[in-house]
Amino acid sequence: MRKELLGYQPIFTLKQTLKERNITQAELAEMTGLRPNAISNICRGYVDRISISHITKICQALEIEDVNMIVTVSKQYGYVAPKETELNGLMVAESENPYNREDE
């Protein structure tokens, strides 16, 4: 197996920012006009998308300019099984294929 980049994953950091500022999720919801459930989902990372409007309201309420205090993006790596190719009627991993050599 080989390790390769699988993609990019958002990491929500709002919960830590609120803790550092001693602000509750309920207080932030009141400050922004967003639903408490929306704030809770962002803090727990239970969102697959977040609107620019929500980000803007949160930044304004907390008086922050760096969006990394709400969300960052991290590379995600994982192990992937070797690709198989057919060689003389047999399926072999590419790493075992003598015709697939990078040193030649």
Coordinates of C-alpha atoms in Angstrom, one line a residue:
M1 CA 0.0 0.0 0.0
R2 CA 1.2 3.5 -0.7
K3 CA 0.3 6.8 1.1
E4 CA -1.1 9.5 -1.1
L5 CA -3.0 12.8 -0.9
L6 CA -6.7 12.1 -0.7
G7 CA -7.9 15.7 -0.7
Y8 CA -8.4 18.7 1.6
Q9 CA -10.6 18.6 4.7
P10 CA -12.0 21.6 6.5
I11 CA -11.1 21.8 10.2
F12 CA -13.6 24.0 12.2
T13 CA -11.8 26.0 14.9
L14 CA -14.8 28.1 16.0
K15 CA -15.2 26.1 19.2
Q16 CA -11.7 26.8 20.4
T17 CA -12.1 30.5 19.5
L18 CA -15.2 30.8 21.6
K19 CA -13.6 29.0 24.5
E20 CA -10.6 31.4 24.4
R21 CA -13.0 34.4 24.5
N22 CA -15.3 32.9 27.1
I23 CA -18.3 33.2 24.8
T24 CA -21.0 30.5 24.7
Q25 CA -22.5 29.2 21.5
A26 CA -25.9 30.7 22.6
E27 CA -24.3 34.1 23.1
L28 CA -22.7 33.9 19.6
A29 CA -26.1 32.9 18.1
E30 CA -27.6 36.0 19.7
M31 CA -24.8 38.2 18.6
T32 CA -25.0 37.0 15.0
G33 CA -28.7 36.3 14.6
L34 CA -27.9 32.8 13.4
R35 CA -29.8 29.8 14.7
P36 CA -28.2 28.2 17.8
N37 CA -28.3 24.9 15.9
A38 CA -26.3 26.4 13.1
I39 CA -23.6 27.6 15.5
S40 CA -23.6 24.2 17.3
N41 CA -23.1 22.4 14.0
I42 CA -20.2 24.6 13.0
C43 CA -18.5 24.1 16.4
R44 CA -18.9 20.3 16.1
G45 CA -17.8 20.2 12.4
Y46 CA -21.2 18.7 11.4
V47 CA -21.4 20.8 8.2
D48 CA -20.6 20.0 4.7
R49 CA -20.7 23.6 3.6
I50 CA -20.9 27.0 5.3
S51 CA -22.1 30.2 3.7
I52 CA -20.0 33.3 3.3
S53 CA -22.9 35.1 5.1
H54 CA -22.5 33.0 8.2
I55 CA -18.7 33.4 8.1
T56 CA -19.1 37.2 7.8
K57 CA -21.6 37.4 10.6
I58 CA -19.4 35.4 12.9
C59 CA -16.3 37.4 12.1
Q60 CA -18.2 40.7 12.6
A61 CA -19.6 39.5 16.0
L62 CA -16.2 38.3 17.2
E63 CA -14.3 41.2 15.6
I64 CA -11.9 39.0 13.9
E65 CA -10.3 39.4 10.5
D66 CA -8.6 36.0 10.2
V67 CA -11.0 33.3 9.0
N68 CA -8.6 30.7 10.4
M69 CA -10.1 31.5 13.8
I70 CA -13.3 29.8 12.4
V71 CA -12.1 27.3 9.9
T72 CA -8.8 26.0 8.4
V73 CA -8.1 23.5 5.6
S74 CA -5.8 20.5 6.1
K75 CA -4.4 18.0 3.6
Q76 CA -5.7 14.5 4.3
Y77 CA -3.5 11.6 3.4
G78 CA -4.4 7.9 3.4
Y79 CA -3.1 4.5 2.3
V80 CA -4.2 3.3 -1.1
A81 CA -4.0 -0.2 -2.4
P82 CA -1.7 -0.6 -5.4
K83 CA -3.3 -0.3 -8.8
E84 CA -3.5 -3.6 -10.7
T85 CA -2.7 -4.0 -14.4
E86 CA -3.0 -7.0 -16.6
L87 CA 0.2 -8.7 -17.6
N88 CA 0.1 -11.7 -19.9
G89 CA -3.5 -12.4 -18.7
L90 CA -2.7 -12.1 -15.0
M91 CA -3.6 -9.2 -12.7
V92 CA -0.5 -7.9 -10.9
A93 CA 0.1 -4.8 -8.8
E94 CA 1.9 -2.1 -10.8
S95 CA 4.8 -2.3 -8.4
E96 CA 5.3 -5.9 -9.5
N97 CA 5.1 -5.2 -13.2
P98 CA 8.6 -5.5 -14.7
Y99 CA 7.6 -3.3 -17.6
N100 CA 6.5 -0.4 -15.3
R101 CA 10.0 0.6 -14.1
E102 CA 10.9 4.2 -13.5
D103 CA 14.6 3.6 -13.5
E104 CA 14.8 2.9 -17.2

